PDB file of C-alpha atoms in Angstrom:
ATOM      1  CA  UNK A 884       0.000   0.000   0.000  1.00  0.00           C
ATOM      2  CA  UNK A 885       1.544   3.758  -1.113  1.00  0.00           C
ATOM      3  CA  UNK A 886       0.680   6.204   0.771  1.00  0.00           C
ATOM      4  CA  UNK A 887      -0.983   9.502  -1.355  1.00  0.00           C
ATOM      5  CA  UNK A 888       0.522  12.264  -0.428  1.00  0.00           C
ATOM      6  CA  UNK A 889      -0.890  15.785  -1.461  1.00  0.00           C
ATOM      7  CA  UNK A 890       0.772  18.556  -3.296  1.00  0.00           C
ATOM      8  CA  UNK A 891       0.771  20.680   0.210  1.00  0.00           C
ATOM      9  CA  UNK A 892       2.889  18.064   2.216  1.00  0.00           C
ATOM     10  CA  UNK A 893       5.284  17.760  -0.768  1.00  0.00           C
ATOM     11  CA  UNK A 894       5.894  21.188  -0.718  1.00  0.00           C
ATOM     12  CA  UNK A 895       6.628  20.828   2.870  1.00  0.00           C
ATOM     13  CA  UNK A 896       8.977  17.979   2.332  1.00  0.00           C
ATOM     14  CA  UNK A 897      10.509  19.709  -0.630  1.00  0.00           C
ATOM     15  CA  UNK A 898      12.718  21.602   1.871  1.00  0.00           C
ATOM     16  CA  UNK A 899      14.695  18.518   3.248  1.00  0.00           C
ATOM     17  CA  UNK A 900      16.922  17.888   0.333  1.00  0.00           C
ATOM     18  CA  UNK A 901      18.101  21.832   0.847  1.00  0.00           C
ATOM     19  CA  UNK A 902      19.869  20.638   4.725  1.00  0.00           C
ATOM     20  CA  UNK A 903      22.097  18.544   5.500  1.00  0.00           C
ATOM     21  CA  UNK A 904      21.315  14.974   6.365  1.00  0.00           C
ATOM     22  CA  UNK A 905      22.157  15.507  10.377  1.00  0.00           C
ATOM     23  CA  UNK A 906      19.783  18.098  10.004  1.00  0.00           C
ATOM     24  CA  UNK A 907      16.890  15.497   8.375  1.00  0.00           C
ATOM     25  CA  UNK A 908      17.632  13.102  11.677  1.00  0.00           C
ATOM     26  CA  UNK A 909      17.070  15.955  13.831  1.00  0.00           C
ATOM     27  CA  UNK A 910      13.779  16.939  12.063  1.00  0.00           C
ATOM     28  CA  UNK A 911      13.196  13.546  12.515  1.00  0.00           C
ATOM     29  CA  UNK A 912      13.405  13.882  16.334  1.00  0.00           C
ATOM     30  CA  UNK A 913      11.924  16.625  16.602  1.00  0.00           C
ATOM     31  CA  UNK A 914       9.325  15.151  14.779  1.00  0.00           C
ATOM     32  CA  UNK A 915       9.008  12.298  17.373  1.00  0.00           C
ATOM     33  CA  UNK A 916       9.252  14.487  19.929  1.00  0.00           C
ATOM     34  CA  UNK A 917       6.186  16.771  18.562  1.00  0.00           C
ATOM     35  CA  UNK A 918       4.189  13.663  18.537  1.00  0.00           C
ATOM     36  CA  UNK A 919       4.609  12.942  22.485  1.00  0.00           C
ATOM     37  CA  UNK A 920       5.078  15.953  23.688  1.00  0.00           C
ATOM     38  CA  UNK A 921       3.141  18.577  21.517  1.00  0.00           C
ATOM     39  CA  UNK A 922       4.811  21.615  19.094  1.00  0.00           C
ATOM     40  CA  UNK A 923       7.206  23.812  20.506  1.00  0.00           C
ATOM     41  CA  UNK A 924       8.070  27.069  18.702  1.00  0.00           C
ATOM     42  CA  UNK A 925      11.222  27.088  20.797  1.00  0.00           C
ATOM     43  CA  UNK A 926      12.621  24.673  18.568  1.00  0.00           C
ATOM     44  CA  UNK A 927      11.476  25.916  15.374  1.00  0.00           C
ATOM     45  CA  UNK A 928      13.072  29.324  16.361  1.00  0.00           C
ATOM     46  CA  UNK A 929      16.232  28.272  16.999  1.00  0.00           C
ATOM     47  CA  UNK A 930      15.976  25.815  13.903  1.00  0.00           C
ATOM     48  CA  UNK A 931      15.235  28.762  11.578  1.00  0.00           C
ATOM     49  CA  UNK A 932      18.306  30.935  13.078  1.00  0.00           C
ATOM     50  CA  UNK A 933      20.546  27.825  12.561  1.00  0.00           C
ATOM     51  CA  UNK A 934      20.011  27.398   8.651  1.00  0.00           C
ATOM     52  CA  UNK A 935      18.833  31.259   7.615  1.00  0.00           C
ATOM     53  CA  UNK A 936      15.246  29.940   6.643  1.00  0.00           C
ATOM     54  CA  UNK A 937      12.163  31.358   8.404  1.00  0.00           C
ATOM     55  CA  UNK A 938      10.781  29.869  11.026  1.00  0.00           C
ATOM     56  CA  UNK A 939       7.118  28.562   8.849  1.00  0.00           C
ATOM     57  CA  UNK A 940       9.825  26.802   6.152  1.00  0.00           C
ATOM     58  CA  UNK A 941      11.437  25.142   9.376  1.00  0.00           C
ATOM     59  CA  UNK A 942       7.881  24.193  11.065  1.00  0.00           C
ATOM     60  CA  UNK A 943       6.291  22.869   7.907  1.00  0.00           C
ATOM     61  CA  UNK A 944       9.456  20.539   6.787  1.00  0.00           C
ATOM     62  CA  UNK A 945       8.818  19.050  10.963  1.00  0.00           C
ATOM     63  CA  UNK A 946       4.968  18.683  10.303  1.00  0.00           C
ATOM     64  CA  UNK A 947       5.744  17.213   6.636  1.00  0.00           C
ATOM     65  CA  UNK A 948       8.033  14.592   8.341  1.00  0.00           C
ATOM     66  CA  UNK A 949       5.688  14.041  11.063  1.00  0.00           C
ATOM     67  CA  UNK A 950       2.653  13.297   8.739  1.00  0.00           C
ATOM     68  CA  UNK A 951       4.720  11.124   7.035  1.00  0.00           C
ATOM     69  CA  UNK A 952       6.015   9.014   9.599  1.00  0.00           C
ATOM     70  CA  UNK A 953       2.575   8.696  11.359  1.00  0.00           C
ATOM     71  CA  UNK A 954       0.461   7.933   8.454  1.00  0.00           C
ATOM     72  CA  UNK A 955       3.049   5.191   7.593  1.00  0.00           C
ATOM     73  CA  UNK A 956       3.246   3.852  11.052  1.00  0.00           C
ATOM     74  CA  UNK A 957      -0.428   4.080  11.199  1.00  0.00           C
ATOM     75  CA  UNK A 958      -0.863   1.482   7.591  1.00  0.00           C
ATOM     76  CA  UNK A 959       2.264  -0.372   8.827  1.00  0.00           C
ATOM     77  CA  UNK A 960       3.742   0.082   5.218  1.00  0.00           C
ATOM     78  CA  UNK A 961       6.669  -2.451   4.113  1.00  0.00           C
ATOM     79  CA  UNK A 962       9.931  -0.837   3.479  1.00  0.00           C
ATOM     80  CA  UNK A 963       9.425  -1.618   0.240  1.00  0.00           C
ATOM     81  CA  UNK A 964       6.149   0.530  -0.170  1.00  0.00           C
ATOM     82  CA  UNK A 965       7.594   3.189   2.180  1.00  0.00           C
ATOM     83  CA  UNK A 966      10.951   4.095  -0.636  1.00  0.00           C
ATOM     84  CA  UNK A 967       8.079   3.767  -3.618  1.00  0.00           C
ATOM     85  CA  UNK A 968       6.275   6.011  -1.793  1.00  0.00           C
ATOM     86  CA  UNK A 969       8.736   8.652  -0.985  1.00  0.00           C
ATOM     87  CA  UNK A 970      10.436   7.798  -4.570  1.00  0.00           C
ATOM     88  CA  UNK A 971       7.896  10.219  -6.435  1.00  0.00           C
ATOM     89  CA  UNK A 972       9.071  13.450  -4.488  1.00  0.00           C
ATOM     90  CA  UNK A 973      12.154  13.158  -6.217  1.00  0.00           C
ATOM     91  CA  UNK A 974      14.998  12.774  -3.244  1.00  0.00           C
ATOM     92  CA  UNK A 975      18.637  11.569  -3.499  1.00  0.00           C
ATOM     93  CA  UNK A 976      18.763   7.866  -2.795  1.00  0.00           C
ATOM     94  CA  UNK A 977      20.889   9.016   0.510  1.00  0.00           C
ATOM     95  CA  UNK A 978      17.863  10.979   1.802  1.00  0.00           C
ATOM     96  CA  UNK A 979      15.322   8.460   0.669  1.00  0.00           C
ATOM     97  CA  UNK A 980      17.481   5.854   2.709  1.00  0.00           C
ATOM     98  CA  UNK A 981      17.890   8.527   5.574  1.00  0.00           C
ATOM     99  CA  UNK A 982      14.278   8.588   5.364  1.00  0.00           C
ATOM    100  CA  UNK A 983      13.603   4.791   5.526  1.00  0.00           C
ATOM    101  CA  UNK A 984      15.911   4.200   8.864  1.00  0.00           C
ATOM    102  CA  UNK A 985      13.749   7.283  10.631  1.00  0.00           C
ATOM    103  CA  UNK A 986      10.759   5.368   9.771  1.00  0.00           C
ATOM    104  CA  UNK A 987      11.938   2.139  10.590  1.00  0.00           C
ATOM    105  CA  UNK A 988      13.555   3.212  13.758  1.00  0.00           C
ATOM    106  CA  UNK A 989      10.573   5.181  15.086  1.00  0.00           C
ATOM    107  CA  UNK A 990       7.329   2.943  13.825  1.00  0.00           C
ATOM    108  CA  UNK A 991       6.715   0.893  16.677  1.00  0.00           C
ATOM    109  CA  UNK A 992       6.758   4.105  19.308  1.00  0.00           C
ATOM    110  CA  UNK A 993       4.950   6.135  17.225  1.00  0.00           C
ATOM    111  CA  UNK A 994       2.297   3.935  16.763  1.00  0.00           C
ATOM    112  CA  UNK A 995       2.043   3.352  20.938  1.00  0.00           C
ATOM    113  CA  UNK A 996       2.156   7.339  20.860  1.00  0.00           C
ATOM    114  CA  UNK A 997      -0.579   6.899  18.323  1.00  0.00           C
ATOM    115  CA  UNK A 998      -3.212   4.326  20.434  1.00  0.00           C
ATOM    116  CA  UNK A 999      -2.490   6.447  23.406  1.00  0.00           C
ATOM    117  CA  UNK A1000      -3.658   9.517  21.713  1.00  0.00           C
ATOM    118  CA  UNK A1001      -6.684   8.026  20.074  1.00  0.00           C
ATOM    119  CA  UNK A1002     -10.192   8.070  22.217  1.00  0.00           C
ATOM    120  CA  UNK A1003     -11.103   4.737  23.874  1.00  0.00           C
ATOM    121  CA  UNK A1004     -14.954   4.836  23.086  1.00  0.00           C
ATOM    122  CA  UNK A1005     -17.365   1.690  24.907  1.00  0.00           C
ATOM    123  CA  UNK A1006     -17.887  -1.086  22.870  1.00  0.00           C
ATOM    124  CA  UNK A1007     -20.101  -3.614  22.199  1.00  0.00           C
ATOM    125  CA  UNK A1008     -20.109  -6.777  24.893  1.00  0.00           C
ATOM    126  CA  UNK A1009     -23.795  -8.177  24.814  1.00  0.00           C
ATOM    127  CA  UNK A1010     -27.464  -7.487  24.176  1.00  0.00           C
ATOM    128  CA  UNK A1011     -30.650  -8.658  26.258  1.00  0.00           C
ATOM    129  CA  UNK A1012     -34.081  -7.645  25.036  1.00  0.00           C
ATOM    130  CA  UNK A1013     -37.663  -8.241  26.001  1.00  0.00           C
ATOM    131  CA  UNK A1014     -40.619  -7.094  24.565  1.00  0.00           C
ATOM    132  CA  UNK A1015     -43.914  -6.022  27.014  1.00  0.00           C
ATOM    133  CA  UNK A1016     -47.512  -5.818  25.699  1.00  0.00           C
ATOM    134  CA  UNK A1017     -49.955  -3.973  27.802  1.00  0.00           C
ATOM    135  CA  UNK A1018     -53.422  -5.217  26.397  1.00  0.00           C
ATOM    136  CA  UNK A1019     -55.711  -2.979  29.141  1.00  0.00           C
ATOM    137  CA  UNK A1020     -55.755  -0.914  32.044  1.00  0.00           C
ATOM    138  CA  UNK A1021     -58.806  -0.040  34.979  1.00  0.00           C
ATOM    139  CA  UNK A1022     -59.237   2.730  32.460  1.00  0.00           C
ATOM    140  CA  UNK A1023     -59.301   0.927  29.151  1.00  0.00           C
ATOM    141  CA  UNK A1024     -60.493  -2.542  28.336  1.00  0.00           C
ATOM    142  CA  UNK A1025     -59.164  -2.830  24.881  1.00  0.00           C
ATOM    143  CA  UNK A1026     -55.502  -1.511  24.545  1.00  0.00           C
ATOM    144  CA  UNK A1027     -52.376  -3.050  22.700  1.00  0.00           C
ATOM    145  CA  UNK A1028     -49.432  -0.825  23.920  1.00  0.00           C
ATOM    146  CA  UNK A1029     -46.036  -2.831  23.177  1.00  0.00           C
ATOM    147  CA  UNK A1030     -42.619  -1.398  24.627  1.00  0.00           C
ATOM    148  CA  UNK A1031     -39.518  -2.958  23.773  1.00  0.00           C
ATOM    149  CA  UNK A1032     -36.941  -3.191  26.509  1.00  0.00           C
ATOM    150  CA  UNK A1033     -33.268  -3.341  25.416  1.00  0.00           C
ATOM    151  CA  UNK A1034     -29.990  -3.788  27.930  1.00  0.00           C
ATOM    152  CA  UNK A1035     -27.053  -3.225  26.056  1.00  0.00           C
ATOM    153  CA  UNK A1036     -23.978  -4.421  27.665  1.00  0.00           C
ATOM    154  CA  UNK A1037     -20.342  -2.153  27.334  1.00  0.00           C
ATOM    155  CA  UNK A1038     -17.000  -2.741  27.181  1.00  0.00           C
ATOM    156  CA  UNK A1039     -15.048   0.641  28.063  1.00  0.00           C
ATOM    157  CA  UNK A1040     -11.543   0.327  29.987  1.00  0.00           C
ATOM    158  CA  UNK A1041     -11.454  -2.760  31.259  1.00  0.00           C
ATOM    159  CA  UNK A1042     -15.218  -2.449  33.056  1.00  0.00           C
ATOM    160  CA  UNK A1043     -18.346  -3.364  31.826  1.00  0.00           C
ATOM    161  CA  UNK A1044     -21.387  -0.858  32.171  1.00  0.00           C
ATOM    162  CA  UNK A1045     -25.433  -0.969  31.121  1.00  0.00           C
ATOM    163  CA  UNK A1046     -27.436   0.917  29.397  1.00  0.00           C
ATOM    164  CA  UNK A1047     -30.950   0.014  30.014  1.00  0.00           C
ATOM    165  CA  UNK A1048     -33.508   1.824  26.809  1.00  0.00           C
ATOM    166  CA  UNK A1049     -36.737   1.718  26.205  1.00  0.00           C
ATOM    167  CA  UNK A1050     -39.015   2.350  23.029  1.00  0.00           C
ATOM    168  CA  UNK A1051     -42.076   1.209  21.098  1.00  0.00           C
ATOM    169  CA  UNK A1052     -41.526  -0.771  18.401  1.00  0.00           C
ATOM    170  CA  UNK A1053     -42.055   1.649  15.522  1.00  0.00           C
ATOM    171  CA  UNK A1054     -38.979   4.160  16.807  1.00  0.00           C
ATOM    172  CA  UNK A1055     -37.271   1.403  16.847  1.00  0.00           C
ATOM    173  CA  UNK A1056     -37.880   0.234  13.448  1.00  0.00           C
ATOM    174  CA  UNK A1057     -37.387   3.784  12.418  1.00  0.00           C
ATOM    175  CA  UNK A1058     -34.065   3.146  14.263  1.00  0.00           C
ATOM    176  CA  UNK A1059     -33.116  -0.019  12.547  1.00  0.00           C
ATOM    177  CA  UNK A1060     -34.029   1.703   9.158  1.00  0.00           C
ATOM    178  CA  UNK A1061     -31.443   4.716   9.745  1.00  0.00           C
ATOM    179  CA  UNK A1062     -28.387   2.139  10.832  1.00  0.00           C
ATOM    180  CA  UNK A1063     -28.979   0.223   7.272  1.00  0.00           C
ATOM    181  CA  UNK A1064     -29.406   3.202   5.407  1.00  0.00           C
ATOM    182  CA  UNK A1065     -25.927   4.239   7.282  1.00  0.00           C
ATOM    183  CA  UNK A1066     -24.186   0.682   6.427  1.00  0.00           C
ATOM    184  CA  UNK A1067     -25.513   1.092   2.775  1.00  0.00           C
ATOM    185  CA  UNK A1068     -24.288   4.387   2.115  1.00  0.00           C
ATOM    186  CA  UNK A1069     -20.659   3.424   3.908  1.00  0.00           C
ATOM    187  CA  UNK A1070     -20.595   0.746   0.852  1.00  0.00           C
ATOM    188  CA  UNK A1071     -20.008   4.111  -1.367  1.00  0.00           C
ATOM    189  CA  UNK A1072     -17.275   5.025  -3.228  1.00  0.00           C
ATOM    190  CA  UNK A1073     -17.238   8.567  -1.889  1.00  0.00           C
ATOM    191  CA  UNK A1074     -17.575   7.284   2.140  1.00  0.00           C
ATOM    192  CA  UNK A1075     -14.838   4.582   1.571  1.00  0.00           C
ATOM    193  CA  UNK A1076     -12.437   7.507   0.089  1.00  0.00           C
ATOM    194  CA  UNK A1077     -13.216   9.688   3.023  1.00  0.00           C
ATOM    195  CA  UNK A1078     -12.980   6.867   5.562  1.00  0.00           C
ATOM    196  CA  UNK A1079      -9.170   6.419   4.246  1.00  0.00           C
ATOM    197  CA  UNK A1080      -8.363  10.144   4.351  1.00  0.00           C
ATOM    198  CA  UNK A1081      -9.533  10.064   8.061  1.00  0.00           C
ATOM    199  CA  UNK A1082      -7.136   6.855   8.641  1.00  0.00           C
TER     200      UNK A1082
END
């Protein structure tokens, strides 16, 4: 799998064949280093004063490298499919290979940086339902009134919680209707190219 990068972040990259290759490995730090601890325009400052660039040129070269290396740790690319995809912005073969050991030598912690960072939402352990049909009251004789009763069991950080919901059975039809129509529509071409720009 290549990874598609746009015509923004290879105008960011396009700056790392202008520096040294010490300097590339220190982007690439830095790069690591934005990922667990945040930016810091500290760095970018003193990066810009270093090489006579501005500061932006310096910060968006560290973000270029950083989108790289996460989106590649985050598809687990081969090595292979990592140097095809940086082949098309054009490097030397020294940077390219410069470019490969940062990868290869950060992957692994940036993708624990990367499932620390990401949300841990509840998910799905079991179901019990039960439906109830009321069929008359004192008041009225003749009544159908059906409810149906639904415990959802959740997973979320090691403990198990319940949500206990209730609704007649045409909301929840309605309900059932909307989740297909949502599963059909993720079947799209256009949802399945969003879903792997948010990946």
């Amino acid at each position: 799998m290549l990874l598609d990068l746009s015509e923004e972040h290879k105008e960011h990259l396009a700056f790392l064949p202008q520096v040294d290759s010490s300097v590339v490995a220190e982007f690439g730090r830095i790069a690591v280093e934005f990922l667990r601890r945040g930016s810091n325009p500290k760095i970018y400052d003193g990066a810009a004063r270093k090489l006579n660039v501005s500061r932006d040129t310096v910060q968006h070269g560290v973000e270029g490298l950083t989108y790289l290396l996460t989106e590649s740790s985050k598809l687990m690319i081969s090595e292979l499919d990592f140097q095809d995809s940086i082949f098309v912005l054009g490097f030397s073969e020294e940077l390219n290979k410069l470019l490969l050991q940062l990868y290869l030598d950060n992957r692994k912690e940036i993708r624990t940086i990367l499932s620390e960072l990401a949300p841990d939402f509840p998910s799905y352990h079991s179901l019990e339902w039960r439906l109830d049909v009321q069929l008359a009251s004192r008041s009225l004789r003749q009544q159908i009134k059906p409810s149906v009763t639904i415990k959802l069991h959740l997973n979320q950080n090691g403990e198990r919680n319940t949500q206990v919901l209730q609704t007649d059975p045409a909301t929840l039809l309605h309900l059932v209707q909307q989740l297909e129509q949502a599963l059909e529509e993720m079947k799209t071409n256009h949802c399945r190219r969003v879903v792997r720009n948010i990946k």
